[in-house]
PDB file of C-alpha atoms and ligand atoms in Angstrom:
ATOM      1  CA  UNK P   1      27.518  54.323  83.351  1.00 96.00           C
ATOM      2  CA  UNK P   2      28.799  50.970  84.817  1.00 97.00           C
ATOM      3  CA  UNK P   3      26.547  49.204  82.117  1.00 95.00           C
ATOM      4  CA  UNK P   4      28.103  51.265  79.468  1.00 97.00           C
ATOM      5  CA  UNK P   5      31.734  51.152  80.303  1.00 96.00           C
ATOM      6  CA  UNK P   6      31.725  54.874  80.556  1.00 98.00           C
ATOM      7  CA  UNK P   7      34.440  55.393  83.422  1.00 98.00           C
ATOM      8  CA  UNK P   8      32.831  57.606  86.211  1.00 98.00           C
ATOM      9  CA  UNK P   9      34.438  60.776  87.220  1.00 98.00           C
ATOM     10  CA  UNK P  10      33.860  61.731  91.063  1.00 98.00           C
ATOM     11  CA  UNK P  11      36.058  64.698  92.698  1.00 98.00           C
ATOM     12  CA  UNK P  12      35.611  66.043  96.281  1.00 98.00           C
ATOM     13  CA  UNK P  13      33.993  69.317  96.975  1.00 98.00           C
ATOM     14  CA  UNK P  14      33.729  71.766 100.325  1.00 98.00           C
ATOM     15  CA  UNK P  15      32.150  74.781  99.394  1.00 98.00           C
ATOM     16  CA  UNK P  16      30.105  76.839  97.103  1.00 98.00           C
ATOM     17  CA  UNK P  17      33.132  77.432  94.667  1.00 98.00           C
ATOM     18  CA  UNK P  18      34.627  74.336  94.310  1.00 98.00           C
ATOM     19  CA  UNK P  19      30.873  72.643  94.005  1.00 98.00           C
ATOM     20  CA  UNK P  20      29.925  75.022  91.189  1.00 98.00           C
ATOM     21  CA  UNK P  21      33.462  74.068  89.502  1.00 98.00           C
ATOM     22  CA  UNK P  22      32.279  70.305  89.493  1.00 98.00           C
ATOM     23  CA  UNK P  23      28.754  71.286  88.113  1.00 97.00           C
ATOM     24  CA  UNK P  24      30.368  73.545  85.577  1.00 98.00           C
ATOM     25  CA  UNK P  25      33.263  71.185  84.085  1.00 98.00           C
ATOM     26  CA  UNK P  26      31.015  68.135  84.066  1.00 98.00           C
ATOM     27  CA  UNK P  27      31.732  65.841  87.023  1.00 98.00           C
ATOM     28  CA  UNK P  28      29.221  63.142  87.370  1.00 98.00           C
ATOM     29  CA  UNK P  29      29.467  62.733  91.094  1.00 98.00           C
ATOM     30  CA  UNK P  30      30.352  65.386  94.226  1.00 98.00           C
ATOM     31  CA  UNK P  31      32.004  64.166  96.912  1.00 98.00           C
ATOM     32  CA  UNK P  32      31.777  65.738 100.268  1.00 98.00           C
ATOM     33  CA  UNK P  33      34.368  63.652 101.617  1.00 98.00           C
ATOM     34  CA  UNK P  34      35.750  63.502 105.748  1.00 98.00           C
ATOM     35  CA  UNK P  35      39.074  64.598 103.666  1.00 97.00           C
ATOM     36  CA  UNK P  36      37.354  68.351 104.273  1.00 98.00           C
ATOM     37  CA  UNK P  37      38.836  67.309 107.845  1.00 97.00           C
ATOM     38  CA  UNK P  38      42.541  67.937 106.956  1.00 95.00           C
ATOM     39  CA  UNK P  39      42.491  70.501 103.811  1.00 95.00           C
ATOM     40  CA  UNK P  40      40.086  72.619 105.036  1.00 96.00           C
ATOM     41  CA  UNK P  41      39.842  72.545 108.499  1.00 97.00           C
ATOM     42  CA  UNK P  42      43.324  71.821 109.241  1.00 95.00           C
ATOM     43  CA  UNK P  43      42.458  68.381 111.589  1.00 96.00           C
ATOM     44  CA  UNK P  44      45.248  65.611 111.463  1.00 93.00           C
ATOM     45  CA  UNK P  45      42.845  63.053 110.742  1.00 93.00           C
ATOM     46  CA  UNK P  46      39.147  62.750 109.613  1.00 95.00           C
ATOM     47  CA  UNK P  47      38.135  60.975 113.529  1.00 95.00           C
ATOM     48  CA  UNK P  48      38.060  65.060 114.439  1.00 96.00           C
ATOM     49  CA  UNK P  49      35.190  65.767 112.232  1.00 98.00           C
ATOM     50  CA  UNK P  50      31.426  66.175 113.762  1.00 98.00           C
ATOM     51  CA  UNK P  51      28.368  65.966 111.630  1.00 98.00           C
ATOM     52  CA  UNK P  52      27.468  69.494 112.294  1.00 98.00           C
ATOM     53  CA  UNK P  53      30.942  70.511 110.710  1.00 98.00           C
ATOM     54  CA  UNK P  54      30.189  68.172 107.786  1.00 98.00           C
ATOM     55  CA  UNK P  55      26.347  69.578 107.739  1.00 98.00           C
ATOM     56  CA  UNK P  56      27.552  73.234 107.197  1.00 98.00           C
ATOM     57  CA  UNK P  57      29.669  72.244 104.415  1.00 98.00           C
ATOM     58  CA  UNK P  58      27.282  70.368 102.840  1.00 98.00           C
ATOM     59  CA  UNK P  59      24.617  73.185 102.350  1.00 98.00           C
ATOM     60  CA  UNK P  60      27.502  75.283 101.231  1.00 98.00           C
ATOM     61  CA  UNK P  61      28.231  72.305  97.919  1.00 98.00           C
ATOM     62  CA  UNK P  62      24.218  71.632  97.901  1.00 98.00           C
ATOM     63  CA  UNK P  63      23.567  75.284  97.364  1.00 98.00           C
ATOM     64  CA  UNK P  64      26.051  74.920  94.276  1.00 97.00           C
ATOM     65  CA  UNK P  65      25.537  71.223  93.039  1.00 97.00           C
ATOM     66  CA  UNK P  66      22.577  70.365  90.949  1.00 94.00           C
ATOM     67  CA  UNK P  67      23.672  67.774  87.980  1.00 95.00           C
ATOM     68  CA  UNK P  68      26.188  65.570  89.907  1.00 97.00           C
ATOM     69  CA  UNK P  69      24.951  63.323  92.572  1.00 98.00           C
ATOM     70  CA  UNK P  70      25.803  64.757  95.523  1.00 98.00           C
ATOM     71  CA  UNK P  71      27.292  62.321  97.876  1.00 98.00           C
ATOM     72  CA  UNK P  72      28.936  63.155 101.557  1.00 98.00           C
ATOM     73  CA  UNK P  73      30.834  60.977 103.876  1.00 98.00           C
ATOM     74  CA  UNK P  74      29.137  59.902 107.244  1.00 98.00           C
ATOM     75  CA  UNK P  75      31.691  61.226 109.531  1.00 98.00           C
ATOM     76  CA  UNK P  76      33.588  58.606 111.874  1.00 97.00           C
ATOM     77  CA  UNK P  77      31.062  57.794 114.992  1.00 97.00           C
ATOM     78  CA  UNK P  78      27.703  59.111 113.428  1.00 98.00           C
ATOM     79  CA  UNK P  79      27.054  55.384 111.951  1.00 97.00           C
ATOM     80  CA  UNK P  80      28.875  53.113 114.289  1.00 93.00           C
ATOM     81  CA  UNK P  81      26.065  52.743 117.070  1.00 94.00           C
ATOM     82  CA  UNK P  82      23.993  51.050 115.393  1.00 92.00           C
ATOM     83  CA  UNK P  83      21.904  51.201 111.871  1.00 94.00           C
ATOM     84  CA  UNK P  84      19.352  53.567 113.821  1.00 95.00           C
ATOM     85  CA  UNK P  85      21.356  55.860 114.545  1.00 96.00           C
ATOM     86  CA  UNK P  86      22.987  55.769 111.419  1.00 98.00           C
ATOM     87  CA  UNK P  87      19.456  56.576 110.299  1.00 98.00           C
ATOM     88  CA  UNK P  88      18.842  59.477 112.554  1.00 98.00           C
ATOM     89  CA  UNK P  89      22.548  60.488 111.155  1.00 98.00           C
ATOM     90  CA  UNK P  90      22.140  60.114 107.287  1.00 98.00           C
ATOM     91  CA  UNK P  91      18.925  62.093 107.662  1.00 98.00           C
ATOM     92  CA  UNK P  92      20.315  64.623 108.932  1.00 98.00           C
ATOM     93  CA  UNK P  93      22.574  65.046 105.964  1.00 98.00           C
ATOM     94  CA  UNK P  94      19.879  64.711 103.604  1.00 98.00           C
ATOM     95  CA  UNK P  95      17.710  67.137 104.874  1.00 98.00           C
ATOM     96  CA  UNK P  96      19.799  69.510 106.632  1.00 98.00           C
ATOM     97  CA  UNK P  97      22.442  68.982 104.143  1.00 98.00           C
ATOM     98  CA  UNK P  98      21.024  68.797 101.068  1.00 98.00           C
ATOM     99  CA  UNK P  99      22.747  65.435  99.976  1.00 98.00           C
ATOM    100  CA  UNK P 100      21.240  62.818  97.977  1.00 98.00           C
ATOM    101  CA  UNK P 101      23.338  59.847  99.091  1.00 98.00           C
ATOM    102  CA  UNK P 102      25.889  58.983 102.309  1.00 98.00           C
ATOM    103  CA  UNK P 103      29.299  57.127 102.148  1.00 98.00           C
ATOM    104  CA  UNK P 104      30.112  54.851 104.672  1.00 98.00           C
ATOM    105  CA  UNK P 105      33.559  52.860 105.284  1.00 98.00           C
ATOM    106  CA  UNK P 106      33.561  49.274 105.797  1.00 97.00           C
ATOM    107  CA  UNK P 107      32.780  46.158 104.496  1.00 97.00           C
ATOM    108  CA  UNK P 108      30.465  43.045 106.062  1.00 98.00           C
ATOM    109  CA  UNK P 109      30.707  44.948 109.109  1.00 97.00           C
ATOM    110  CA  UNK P 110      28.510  47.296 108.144  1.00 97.00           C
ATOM    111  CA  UNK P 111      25.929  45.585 105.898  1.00 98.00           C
ATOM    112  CA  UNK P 112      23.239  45.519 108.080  1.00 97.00           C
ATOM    113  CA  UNK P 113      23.459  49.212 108.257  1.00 98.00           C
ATOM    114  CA  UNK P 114      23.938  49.781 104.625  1.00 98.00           C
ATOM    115  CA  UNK P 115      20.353  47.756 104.359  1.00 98.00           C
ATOM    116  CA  UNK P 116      18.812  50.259 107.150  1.00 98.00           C
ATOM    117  CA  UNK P 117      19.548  53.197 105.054  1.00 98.00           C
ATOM    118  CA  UNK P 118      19.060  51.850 101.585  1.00 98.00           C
ATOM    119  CA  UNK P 119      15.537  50.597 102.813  1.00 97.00           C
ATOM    120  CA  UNK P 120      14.127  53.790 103.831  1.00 97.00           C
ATOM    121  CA  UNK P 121      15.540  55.227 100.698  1.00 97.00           C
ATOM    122  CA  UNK P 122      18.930  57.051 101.432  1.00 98.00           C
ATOM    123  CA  UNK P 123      21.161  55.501  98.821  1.00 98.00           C
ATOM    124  CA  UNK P 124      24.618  54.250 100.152  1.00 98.00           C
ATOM    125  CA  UNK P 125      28.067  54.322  98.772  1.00 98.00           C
ATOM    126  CA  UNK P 126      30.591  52.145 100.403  1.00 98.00           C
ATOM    127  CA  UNK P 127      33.948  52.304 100.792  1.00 98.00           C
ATOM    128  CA  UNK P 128      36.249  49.661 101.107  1.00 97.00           C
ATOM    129  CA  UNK P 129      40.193  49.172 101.468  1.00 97.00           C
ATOM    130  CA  UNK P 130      42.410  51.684 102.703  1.00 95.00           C
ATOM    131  CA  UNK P 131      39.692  52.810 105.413  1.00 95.00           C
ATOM    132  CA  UNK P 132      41.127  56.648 106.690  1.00 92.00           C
ATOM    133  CA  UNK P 133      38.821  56.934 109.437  1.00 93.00           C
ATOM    134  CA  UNK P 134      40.463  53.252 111.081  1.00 92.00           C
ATOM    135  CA  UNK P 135      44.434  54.781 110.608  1.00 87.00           C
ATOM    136  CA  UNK P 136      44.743  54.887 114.296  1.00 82.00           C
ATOM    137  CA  UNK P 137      43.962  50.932 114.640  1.00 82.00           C
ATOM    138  CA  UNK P 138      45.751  49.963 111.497  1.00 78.00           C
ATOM    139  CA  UNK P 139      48.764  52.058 112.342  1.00 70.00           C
ATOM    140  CA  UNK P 140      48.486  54.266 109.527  1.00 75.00           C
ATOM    141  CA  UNK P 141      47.105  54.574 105.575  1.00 84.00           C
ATOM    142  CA  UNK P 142      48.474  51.416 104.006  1.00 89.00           C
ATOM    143  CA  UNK P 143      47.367  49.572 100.921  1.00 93.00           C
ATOM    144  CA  UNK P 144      45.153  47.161 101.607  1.00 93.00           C
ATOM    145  CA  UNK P 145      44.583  43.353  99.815  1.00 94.00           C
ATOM    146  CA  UNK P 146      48.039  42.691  99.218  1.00 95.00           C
ATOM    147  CA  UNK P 147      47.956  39.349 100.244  1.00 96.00           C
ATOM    148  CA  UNK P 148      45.445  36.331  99.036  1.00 98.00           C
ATOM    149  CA  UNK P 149      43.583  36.185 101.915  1.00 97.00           C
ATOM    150  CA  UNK P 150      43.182  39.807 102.528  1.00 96.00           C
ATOM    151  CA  UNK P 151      42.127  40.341  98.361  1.00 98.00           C
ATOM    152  CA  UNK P 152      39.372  37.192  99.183  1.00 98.00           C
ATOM    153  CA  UNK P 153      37.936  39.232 102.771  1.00 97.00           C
ATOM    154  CA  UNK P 154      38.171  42.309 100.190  1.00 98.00           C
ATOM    155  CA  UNK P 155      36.179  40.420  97.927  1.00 98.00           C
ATOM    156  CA  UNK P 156      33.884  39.560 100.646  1.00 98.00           C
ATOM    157  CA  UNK P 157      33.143  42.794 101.460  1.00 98.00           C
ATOM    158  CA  UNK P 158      32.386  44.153  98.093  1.00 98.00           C
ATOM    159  CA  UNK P 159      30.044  41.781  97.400  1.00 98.00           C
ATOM    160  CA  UNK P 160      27.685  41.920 101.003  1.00 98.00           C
ATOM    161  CA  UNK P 161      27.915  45.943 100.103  1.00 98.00           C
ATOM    162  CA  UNK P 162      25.971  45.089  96.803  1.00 98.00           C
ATOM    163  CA  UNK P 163      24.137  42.465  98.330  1.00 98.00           C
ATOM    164  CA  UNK P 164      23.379  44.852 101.351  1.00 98.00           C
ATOM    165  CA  UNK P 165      21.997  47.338  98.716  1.00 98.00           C
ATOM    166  CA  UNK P 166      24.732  49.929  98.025  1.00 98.00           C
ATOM    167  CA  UNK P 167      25.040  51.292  94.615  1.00 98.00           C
ATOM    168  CA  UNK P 168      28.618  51.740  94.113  1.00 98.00           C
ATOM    169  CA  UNK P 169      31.741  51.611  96.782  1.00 98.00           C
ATOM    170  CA  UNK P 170      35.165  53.548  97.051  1.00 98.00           C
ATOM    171  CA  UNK P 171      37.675  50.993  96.663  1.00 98.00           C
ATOM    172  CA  UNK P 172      41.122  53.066  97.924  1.00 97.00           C
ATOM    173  CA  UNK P 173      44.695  51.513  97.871  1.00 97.00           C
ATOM    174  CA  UNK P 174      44.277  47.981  96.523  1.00 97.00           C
ATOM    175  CA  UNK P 175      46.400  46.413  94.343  1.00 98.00           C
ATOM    176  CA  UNK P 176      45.140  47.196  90.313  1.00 98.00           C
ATOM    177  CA  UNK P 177      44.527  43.475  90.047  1.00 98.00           C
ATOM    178  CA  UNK P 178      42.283  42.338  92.776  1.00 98.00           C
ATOM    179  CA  UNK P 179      40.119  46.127  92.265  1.00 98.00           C
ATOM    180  CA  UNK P 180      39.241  44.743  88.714  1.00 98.00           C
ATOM    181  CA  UNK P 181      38.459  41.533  89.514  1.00 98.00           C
ATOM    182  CA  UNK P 182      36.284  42.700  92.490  1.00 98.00           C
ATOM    183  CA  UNK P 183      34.678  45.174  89.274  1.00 98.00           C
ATOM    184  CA  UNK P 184      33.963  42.364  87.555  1.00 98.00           C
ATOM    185  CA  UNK P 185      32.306  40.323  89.936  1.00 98.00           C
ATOM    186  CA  UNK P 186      29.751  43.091  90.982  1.00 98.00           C
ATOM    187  CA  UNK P 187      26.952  42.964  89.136  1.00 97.00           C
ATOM    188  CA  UNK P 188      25.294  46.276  89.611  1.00 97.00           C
ATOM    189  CA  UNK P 189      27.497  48.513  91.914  1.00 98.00           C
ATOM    190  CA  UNK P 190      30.025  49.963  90.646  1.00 98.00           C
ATOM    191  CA  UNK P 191      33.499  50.594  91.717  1.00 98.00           C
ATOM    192  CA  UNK P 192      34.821  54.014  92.090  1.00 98.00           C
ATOM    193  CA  UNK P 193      39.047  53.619  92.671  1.00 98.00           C
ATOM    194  CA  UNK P 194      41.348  55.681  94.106  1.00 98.00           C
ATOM    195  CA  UNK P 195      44.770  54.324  94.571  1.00 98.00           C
ATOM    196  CA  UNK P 196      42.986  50.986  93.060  1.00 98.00           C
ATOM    197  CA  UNK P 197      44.345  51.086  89.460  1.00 98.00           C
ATOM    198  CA  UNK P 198      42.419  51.897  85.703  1.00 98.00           C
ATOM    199  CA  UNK P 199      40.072  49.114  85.777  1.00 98.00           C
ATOM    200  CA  UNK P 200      37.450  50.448  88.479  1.00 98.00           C
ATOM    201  CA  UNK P 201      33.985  52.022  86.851  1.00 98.00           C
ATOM    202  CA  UNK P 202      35.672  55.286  87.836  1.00 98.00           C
ATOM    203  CA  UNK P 203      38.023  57.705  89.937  1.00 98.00           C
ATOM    204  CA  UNK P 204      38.066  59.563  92.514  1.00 98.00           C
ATOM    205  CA  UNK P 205      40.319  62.004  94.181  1.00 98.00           C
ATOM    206  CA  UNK P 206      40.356  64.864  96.675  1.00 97.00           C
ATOM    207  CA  UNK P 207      40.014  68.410  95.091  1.00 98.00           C
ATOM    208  CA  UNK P 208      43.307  69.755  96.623  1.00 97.00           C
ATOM    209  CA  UNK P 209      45.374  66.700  95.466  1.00 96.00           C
ATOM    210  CA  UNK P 210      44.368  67.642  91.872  1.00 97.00           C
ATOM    211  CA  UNK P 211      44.470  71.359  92.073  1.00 97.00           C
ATOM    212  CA  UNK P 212      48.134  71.208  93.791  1.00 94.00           C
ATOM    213  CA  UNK P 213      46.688  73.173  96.630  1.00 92.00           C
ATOM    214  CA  UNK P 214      47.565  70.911  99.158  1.00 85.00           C
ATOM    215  CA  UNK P 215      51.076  71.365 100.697  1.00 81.00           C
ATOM    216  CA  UNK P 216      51.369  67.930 102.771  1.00 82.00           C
ATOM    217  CA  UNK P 217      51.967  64.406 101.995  1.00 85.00           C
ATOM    218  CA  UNK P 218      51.596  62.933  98.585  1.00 89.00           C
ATOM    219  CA  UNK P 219      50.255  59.469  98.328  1.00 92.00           C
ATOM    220  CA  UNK P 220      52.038  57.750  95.539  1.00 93.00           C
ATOM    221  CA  UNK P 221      48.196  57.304  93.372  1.00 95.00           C
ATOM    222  CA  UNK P 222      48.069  61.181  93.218  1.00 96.00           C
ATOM    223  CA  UNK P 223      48.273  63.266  89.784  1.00 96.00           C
ATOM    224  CA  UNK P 224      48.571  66.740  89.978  1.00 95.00           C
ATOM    225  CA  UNK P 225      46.277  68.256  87.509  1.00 97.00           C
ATOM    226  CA  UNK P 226      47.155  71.813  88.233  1.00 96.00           C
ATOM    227  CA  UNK P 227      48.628  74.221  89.721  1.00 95.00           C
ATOM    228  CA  UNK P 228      46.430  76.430  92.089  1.00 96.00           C
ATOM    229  CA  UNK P 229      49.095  76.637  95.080  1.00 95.00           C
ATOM    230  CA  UNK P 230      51.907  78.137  92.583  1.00 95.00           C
ATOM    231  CA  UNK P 231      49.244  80.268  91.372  1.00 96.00           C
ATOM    232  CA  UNK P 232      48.104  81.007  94.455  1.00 96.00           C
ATOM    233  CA  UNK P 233      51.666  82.079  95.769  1.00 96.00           C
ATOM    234  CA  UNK P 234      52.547  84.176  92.549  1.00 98.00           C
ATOM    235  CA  UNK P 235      49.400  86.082  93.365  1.00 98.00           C
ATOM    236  CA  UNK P 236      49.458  86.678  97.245  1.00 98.00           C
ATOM    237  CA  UNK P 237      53.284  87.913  96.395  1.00 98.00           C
ATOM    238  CA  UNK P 238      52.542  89.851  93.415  1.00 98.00           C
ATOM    239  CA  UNK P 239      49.078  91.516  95.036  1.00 98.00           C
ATOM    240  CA  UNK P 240      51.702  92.296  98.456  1.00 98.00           C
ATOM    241  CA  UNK P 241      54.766  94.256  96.044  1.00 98.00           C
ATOM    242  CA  UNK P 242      51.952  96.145  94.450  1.00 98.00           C
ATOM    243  CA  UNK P 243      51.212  97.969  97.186  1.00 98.00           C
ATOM    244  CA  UNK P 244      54.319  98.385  98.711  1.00 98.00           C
ATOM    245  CA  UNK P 245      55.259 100.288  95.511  1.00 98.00           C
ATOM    246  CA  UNK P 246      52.015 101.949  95.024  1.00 98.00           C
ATOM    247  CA  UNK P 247      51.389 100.753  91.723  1.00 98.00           C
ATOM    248  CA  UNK P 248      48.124  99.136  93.025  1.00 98.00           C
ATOM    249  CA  UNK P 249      45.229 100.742  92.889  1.00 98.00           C
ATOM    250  CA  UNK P 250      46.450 102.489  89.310  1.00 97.00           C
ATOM    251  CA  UNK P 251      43.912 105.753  88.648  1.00 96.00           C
ATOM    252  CA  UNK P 252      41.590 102.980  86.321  1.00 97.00           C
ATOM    253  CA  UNK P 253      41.023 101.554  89.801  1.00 97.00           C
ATOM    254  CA  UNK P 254      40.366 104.008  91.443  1.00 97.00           C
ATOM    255  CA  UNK P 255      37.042 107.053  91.372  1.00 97.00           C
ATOM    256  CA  UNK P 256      37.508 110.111  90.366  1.00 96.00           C
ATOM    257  CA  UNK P 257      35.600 113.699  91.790  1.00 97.00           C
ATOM    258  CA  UNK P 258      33.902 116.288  89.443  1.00 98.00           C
ATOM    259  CA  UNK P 259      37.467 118.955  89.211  1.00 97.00           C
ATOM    260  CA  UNK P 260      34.575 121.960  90.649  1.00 98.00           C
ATOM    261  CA  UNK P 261      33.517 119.421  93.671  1.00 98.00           C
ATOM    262  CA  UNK P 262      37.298 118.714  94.386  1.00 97.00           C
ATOM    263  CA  UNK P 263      38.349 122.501  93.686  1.00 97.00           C
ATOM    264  CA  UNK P 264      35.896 123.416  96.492  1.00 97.00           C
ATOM    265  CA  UNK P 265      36.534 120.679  98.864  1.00 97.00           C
ATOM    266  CA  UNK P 266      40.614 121.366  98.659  1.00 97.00           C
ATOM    267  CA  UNK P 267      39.237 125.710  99.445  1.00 97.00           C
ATOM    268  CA  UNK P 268      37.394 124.267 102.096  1.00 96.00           C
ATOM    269  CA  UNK P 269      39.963 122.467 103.624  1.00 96.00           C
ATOM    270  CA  UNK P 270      41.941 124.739 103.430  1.00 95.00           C
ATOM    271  CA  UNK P 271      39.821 127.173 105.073  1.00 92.00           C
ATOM    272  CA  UNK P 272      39.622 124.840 107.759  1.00 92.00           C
ATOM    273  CA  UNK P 273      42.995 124.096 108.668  1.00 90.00           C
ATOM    274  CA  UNK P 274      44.058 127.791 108.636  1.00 91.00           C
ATOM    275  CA  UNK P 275      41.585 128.581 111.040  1.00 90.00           C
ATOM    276  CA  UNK P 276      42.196 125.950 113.299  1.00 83.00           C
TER     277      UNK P 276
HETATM  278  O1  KIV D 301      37.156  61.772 102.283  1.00 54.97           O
HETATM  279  C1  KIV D 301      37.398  61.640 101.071  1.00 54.97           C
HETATM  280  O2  KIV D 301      37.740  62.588 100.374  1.00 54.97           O
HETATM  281  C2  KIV D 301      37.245  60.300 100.497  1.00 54.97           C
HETATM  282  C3  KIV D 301      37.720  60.085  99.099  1.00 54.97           C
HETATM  283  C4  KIV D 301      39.138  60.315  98.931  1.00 54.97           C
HETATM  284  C5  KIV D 301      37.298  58.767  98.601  1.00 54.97           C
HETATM  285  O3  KIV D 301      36.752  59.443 101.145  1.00 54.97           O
END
């Protein structure tokens, strides 16, 4: 797709319905992002997820995911030990999880670990930028490669990811100008952007951002694409009224009795109660 110009759409997924929605509406690649952390497990901050957590969600998308690549984040301190235990980690995923490719953040930090994985044949995505899983140490989720120097280490990084073997990296809250020209210098990974401008070989965004089902902050590179929570609220209210006022379950909802069966069953009742 990078070779063709045809911009690559990747959206996060959690569970068995949201991964059959990306199958369904033609996504080219799942995401089982850390971000499952806050919207669905209700964590500040992805540093709280364990791989078994992660693991159980990914069988759940696996189960419904077959035509996207199915990617899933290595959560924070399953990959940080060393590239064998990254190993022992991204395993894990694959075969417990059912994933055909890991995401890891960082740039020539992790390279030799990137080459580990991509070596015994577990393809790697990186992810560079706006790293959530280092907020605590860089006091918060700030764009990233504002300055020359830091759009040059960016630079750096994207290209010992390729070099290192990964076939495509995240590139999240860089300035629009630096994440094409870092696109244009790869030669064969390609860049999937969020907060990172129109340029990158793709997009990416969480599921809830899109769907307008999640309530907290909005980050300023964030389109709503619907609106699940509105729909979501008109429902829970409208579901809560109709049965207050008994208008829910209507007869059509509800079974009916053969009128002998039901004649009998009232006599018999009836029977019983006077003789009790
Ligand atoms: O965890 C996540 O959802 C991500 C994407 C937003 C890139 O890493």
């Amino acid at each position: 797709m990078k070779r063709k110009r045809t911009p690559i759409a990747m959206l996060t997924a959690y569970d068995f319905p949201t991964a059959r929605a990306c199958e369904a509406h033609g996504v080219d690649v799942t995401l089982v992002g850390d971000s499952l952390a806050q919207v669905c497990l209700g964590y500040e901050s992805t540093t709280r997820l364990t791989l078994d957590e992660m693991i159980h969600h990914c069988r759940a998308v696996a189960r419904g995911s077959k035509a996207p690549l199915l990617v899933a984040d290595m959560p924070f301190g399953t990959y940080h030990a060393g590239p064998e235990d990254a190993v022992r980690n991204a395993v894990r995923l694959v075969q417990e999880g059912g994933v055909e490719a890991v995401k890891i953040e960082g740039g020539r930090e992790v390279v030799e670990t990137v080459r580990r994985l991509t070596t015994i044949g577990i393809p790697v995505m990186g992810h560079i930028g706006l790293l959530p899983q280092r907020h605590a140490i860089l006091s918060g989720y700030r764009v990233q490669g504002k300055s020359t120097e830091d759009a040059l280490a960016l630079m750096d990084d994207a290209l010992a990811l390729e070099d290192a073997g990964a076939f495509a990296m995240v590139v999240e809250a860089v300035p629009h100008a630096v994440s094409a020209r870092i696109t244009q210098s790869l030669q064969h990974a390609a860049t999937i952007g969020i907060g990172a401008g129109c340029e990158t070989d793709g997009q990416v965004l969480v599921w809830d951002d899109i769907m307008g089902t999640w309530g907290g902050h909005k980050a300023k590179f964030v389109r709503r694409f619907g609106d699940v929570r509105g729909e979501v609220e008109r429902g829970v209210k409208a579901y809560i009224q109709a049965v207050r006022d008994r208008s829910f379950p209507s007869t059509s909802e509800s079974y009916e009795m053969a009128e002998e069966e039901l004649d009998r069953f009232h006599q018999l009742t009836k029977d019983q109660a006077r003789r009790s």
